[in-house]
CSV table of C-alpha atoms in Angstrom, one decimal:
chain,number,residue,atom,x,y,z
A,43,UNK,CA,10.1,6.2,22.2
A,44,UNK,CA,11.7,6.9,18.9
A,45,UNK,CA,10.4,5.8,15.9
A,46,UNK,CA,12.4,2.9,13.7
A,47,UNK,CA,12.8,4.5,10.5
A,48,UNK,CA,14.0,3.3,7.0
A,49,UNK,CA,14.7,4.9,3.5
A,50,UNK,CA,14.1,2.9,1.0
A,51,UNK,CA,15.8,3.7,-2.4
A,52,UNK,CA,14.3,1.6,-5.1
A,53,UNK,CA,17.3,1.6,-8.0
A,54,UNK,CA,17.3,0.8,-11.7
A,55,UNK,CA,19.7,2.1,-14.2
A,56,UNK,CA,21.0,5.3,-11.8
A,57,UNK,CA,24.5,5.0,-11.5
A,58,UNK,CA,24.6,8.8,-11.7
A,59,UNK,CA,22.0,9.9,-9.5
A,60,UNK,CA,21.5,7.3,-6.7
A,61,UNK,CA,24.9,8.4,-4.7
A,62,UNK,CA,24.1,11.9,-4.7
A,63,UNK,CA,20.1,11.7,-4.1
A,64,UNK,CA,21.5,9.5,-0.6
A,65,UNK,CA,24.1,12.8,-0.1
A,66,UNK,CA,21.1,15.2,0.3
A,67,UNK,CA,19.2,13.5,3.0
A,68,UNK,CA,19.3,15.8,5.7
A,69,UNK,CA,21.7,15.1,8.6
A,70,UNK,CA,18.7,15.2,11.1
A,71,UNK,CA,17.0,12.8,9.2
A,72,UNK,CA,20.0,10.6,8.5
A,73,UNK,CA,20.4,10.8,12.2
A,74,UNK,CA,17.1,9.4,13.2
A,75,UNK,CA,17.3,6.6,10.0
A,76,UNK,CA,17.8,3.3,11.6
A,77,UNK,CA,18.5,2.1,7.9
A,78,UNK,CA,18.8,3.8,4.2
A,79,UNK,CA,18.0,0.5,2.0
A,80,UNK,CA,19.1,0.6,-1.7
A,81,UNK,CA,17.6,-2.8,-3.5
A,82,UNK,CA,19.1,-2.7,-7.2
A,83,UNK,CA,16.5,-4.3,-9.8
A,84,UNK,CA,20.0,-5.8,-11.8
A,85,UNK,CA,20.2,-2.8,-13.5
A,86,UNK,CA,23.0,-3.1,-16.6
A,87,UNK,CA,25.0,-0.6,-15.4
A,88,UNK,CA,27.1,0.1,-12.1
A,89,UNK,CA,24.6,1.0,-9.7
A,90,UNK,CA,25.5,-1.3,-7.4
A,91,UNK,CA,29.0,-1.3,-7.7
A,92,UNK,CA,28.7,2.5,-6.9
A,93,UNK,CA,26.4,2.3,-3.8
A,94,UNK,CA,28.6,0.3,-2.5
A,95,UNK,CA,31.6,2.5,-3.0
A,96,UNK,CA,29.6,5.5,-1.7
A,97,UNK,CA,29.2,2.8,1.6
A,98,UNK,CA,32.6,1.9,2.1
A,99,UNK,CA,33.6,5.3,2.0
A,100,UNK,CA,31.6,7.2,4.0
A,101,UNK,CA,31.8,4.5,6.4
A,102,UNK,CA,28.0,4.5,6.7
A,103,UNK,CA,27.3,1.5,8.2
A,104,UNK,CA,23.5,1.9,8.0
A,105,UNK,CA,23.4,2.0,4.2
A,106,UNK,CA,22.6,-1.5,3.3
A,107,UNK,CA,22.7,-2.0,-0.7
A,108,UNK,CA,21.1,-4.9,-2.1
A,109,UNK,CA,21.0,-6.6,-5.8
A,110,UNK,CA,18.1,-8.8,-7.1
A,111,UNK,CA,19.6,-11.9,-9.3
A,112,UNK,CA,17.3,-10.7,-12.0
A,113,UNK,CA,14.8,-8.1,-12.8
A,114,UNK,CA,11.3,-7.8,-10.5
A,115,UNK,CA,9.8,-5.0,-12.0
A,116,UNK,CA,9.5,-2.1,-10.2
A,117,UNK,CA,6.2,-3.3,-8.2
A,118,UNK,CA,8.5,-6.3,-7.2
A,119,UNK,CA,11.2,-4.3,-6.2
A,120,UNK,CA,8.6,-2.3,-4.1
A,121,UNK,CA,7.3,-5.3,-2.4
A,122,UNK,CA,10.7,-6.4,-1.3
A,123,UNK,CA,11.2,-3.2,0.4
A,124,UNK,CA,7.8,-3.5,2.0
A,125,UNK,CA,8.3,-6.7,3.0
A,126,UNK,CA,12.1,-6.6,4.4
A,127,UNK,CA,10.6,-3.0,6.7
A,128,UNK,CA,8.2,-4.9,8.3
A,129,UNK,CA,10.7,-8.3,8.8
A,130,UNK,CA,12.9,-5.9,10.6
A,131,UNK,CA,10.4,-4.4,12.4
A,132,UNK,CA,10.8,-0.7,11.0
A,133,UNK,CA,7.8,1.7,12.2
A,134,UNK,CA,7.9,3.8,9.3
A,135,UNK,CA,9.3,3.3,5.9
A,136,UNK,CA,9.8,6.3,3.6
A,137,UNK,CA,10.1,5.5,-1.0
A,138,UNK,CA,12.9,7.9,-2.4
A,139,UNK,CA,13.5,7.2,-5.5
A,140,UNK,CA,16.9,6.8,-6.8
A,141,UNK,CA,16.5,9.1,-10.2
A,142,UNK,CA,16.5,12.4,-8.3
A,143,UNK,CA,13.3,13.8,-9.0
A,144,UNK,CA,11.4,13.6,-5.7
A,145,UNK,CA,13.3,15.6,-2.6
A,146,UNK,CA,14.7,13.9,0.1
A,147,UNK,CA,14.8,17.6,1.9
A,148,UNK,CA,11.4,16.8,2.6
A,149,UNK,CA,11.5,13.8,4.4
A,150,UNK,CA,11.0,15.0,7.8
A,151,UNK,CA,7.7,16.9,6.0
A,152,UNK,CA,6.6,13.7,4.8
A,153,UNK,CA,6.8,11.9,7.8
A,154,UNK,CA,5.8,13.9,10.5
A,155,UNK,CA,1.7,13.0,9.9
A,156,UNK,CA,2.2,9.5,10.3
A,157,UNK,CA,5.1,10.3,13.7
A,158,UNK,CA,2.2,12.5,15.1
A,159,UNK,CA,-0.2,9.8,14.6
A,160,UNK,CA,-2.6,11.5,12.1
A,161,UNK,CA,-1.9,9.8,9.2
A,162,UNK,CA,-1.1,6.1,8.4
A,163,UNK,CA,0.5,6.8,4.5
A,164,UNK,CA,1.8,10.3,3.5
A,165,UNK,CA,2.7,11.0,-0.2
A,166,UNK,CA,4.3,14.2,-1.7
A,167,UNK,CA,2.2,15.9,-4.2
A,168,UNK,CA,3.9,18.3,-7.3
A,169,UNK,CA,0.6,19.5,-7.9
A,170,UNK,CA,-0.1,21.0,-4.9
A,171,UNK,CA,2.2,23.4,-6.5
A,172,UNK,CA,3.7,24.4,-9.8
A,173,UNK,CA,5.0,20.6,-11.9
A,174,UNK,CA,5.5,23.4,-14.6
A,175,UNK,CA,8.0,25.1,-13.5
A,176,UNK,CA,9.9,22.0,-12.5
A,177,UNK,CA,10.3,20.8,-15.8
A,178,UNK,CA,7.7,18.3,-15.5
A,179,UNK,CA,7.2,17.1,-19.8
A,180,UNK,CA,3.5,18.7,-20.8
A,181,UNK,CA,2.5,15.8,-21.9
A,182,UNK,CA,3.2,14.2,-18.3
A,183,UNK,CA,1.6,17.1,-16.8
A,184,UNK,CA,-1.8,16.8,-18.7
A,185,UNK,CA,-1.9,13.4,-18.8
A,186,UNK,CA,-1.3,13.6,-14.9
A,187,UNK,CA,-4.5,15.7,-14.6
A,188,UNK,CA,-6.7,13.7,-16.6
A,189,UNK,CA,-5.8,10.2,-15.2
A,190,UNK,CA,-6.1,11.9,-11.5
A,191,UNK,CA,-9.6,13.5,-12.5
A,192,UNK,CA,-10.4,9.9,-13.5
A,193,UNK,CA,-9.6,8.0,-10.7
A,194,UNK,CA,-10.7,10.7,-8.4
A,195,UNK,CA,-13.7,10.4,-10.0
A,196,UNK,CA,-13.8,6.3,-10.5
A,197,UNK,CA,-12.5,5.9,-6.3
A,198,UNK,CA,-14.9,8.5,-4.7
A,199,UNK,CA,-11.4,10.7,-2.8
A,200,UNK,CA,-10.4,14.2,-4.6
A,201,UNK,CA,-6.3,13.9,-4.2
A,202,UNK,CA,-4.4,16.3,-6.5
A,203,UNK,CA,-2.6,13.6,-8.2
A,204,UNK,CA,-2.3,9.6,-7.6
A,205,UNK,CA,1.3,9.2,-9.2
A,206,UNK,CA,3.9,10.2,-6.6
A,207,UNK,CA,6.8,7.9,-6.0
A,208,UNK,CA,7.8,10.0,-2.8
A,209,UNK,CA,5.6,8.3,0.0
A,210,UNK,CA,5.8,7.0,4.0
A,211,UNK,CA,4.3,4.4,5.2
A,212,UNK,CA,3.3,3.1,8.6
A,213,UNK,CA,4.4,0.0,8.7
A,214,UNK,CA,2.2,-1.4,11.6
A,215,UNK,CA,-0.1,-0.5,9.4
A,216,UNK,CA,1.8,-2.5,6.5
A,217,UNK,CA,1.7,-5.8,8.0
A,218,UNK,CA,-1.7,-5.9,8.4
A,219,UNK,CA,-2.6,-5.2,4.4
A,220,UNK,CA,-2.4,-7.3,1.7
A,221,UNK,CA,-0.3,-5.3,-0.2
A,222,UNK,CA,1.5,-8.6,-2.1
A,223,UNK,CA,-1.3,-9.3,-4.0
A,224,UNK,CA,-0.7,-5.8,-6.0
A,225,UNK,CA,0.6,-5.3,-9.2
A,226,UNK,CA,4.3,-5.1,-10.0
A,227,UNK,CA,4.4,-2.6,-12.5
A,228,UNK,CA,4.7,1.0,-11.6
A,229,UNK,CA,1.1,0.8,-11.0
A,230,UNK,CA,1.8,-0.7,-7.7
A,231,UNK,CA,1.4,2.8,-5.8
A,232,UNK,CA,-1.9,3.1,-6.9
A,233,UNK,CA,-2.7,-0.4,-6.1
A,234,UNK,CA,-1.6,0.1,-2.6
A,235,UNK,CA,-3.2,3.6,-1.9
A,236,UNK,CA,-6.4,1.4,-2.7
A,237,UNK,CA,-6.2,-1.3,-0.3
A,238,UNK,CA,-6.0,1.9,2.2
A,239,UNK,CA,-8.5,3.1,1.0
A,240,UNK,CA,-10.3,0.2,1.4
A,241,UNK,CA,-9.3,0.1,4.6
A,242,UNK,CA,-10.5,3.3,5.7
A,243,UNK,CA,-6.9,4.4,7.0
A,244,UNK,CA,-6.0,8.5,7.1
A,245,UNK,CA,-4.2,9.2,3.8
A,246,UNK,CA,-2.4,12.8,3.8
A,247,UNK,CA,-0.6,14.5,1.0
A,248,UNK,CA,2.1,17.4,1.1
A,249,UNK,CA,3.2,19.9,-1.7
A,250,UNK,CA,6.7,18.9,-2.8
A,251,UNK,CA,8.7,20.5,-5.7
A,252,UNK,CA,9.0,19.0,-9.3
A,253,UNK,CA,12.7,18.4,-10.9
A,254,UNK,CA,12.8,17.1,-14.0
A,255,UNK,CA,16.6,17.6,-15.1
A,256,UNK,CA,18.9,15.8,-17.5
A,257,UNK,CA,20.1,13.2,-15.1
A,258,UNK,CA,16.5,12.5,-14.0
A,259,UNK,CA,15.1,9.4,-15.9
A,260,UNK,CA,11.7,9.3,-17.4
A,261,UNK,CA,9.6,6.8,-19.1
A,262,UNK,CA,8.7,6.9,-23.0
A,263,UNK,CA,5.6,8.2,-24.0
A,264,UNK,CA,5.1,4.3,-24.9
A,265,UNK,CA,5.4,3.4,-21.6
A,266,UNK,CA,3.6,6.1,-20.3
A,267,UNK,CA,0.4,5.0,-22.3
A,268,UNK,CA,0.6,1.8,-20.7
A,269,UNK,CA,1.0,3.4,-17.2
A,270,UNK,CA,-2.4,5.1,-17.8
A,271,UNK,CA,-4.1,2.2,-19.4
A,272,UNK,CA,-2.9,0.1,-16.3
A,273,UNK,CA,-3.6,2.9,-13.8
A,274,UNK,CA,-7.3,2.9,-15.3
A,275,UNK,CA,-8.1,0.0,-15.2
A,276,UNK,CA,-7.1,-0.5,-11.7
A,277,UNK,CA,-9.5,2.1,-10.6
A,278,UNK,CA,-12.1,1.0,-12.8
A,279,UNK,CA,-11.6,-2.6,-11.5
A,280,UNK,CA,-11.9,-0.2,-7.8
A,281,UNK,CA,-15.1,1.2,-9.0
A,282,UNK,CA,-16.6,-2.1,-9.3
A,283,UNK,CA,-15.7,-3.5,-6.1
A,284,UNK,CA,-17.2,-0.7,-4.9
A,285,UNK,CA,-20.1,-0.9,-5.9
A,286,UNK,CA,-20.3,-4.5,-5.2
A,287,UNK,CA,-20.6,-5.4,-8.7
A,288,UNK,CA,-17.8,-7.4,-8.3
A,289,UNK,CA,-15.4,-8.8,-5.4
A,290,UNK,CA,-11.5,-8.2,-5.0
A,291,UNK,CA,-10.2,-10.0,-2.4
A,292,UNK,CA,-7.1,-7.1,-1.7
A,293,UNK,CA,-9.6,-4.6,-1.5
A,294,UNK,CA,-11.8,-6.4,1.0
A,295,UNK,CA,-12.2,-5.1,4.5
């Protein structure tokens, strides 16, 4: 029995890029899609407006576009995604973001653990091979290391990074987590690859190429900072659980 599949294209701010990153999925893959599902976080430019163009004229009648009355965050944005796969009984839901930096080429790669049945959430990793030569910011690319090291370290796994916004879910797995309760900030990812963790469920990561380009967005180095505080104090928060010093109820088997 084929598997229920949805795309879900989390959108802020990417009027230029969102069309185009929906243009690349492959046709195989838009074949098998049951829905692509763009959710706009009222983003003060077009982005809407030019989904739904794209829609209307390439007929596509399993593109559903979405706009939130005000601004979730991207965690909240995340959730609602989560949450509307598993109302519609999807069996696997695949994150694309809508900035162009994370290959929708690779979409079959990234789900076929989880259609085989050997992995319940599937991420694509840029440092499983060279974030350099994609463009990836230095500072992004060291900062990746160390906060990886760190939370490989704080978590007890050995993943090559912890940041990837290009990820598949199972999503009879998803109705069965928690995954609510997490934090909606960017941080979010992390927060959920912890409750499987938690959980004990198969977690498999595949080398995927870096593009950072001029239409790509990319936080501050501000923002950034935060991400990393945020990110380490999640795992820290992890570590404790884990050690039973103290109890988290998301985390709890």
């Amino acid at each position: 029995m084929a598997k229920r599949l949805m795309i879900f294209v989390p959108a802020y701010k990417t009027q230029r890029t969102v069309c185009s990153v929906i243009e690349r999925i492959p046709k195989d893959v838009m074949k098998k899609t049951t829905e692509i599902v763009v959710m706009d976080n009222y983003s003060p430019d077009k982005t809407y407006d030019a989904v739904v163009d794209y829609k209307k004229k390439n007929k596509l009648s399993k593109l559903k576009v979405f706009r939130h009355s005000k601004n979730i965050f991207f965690g909240g944005n995340l959730k609602a995604g989560l949450n509307y796969a598993v109302k519609n009984k999807m069996d696997i839901m695949v994150m694309l973001h809508a900035d162009a930096q994370y290959p929708p080429e690779k979409i079959n790669d990234l789900i076929k653990p989880i259609e085989q049945g050997k992995a319940d959430t599937v991420f694509g990793s840029r440092f499983l091979g060279d974030p350099l030569k994609g463009n990836m910011p230095i500072w992004r690319y060291l900062g990746n290391i160390l906060l990886t090291r760190i939370e490989n370290i704080l978590v007890g796994k050995s993943f090559s990074e912890w940041h990837s916004g290009f990820t598949a879910y199972n999503c009879n797995v998803l109705k069965k987590i928690p995954f609510n309760l997490c934090e909606n900030g960017y941080e979010i990812t992390t927060d959920i690859l912890l409750i499987f963790i938690s959980n004990r469920l198969r977690i498999a990561e595949i080398p995927i190429p870096t593009h950072y380009g001029e239409e790509s967005t990319s936080p501050s180095i501000k923002r950034t900072f935060s991400y990393f505080i945020n990110s380490f104090r999640i795992a820290f928060l992890f570590f404790l659980h884990r050690f039973g010093i103290i109890k988290i109820k998301k985390y709890s088997i």
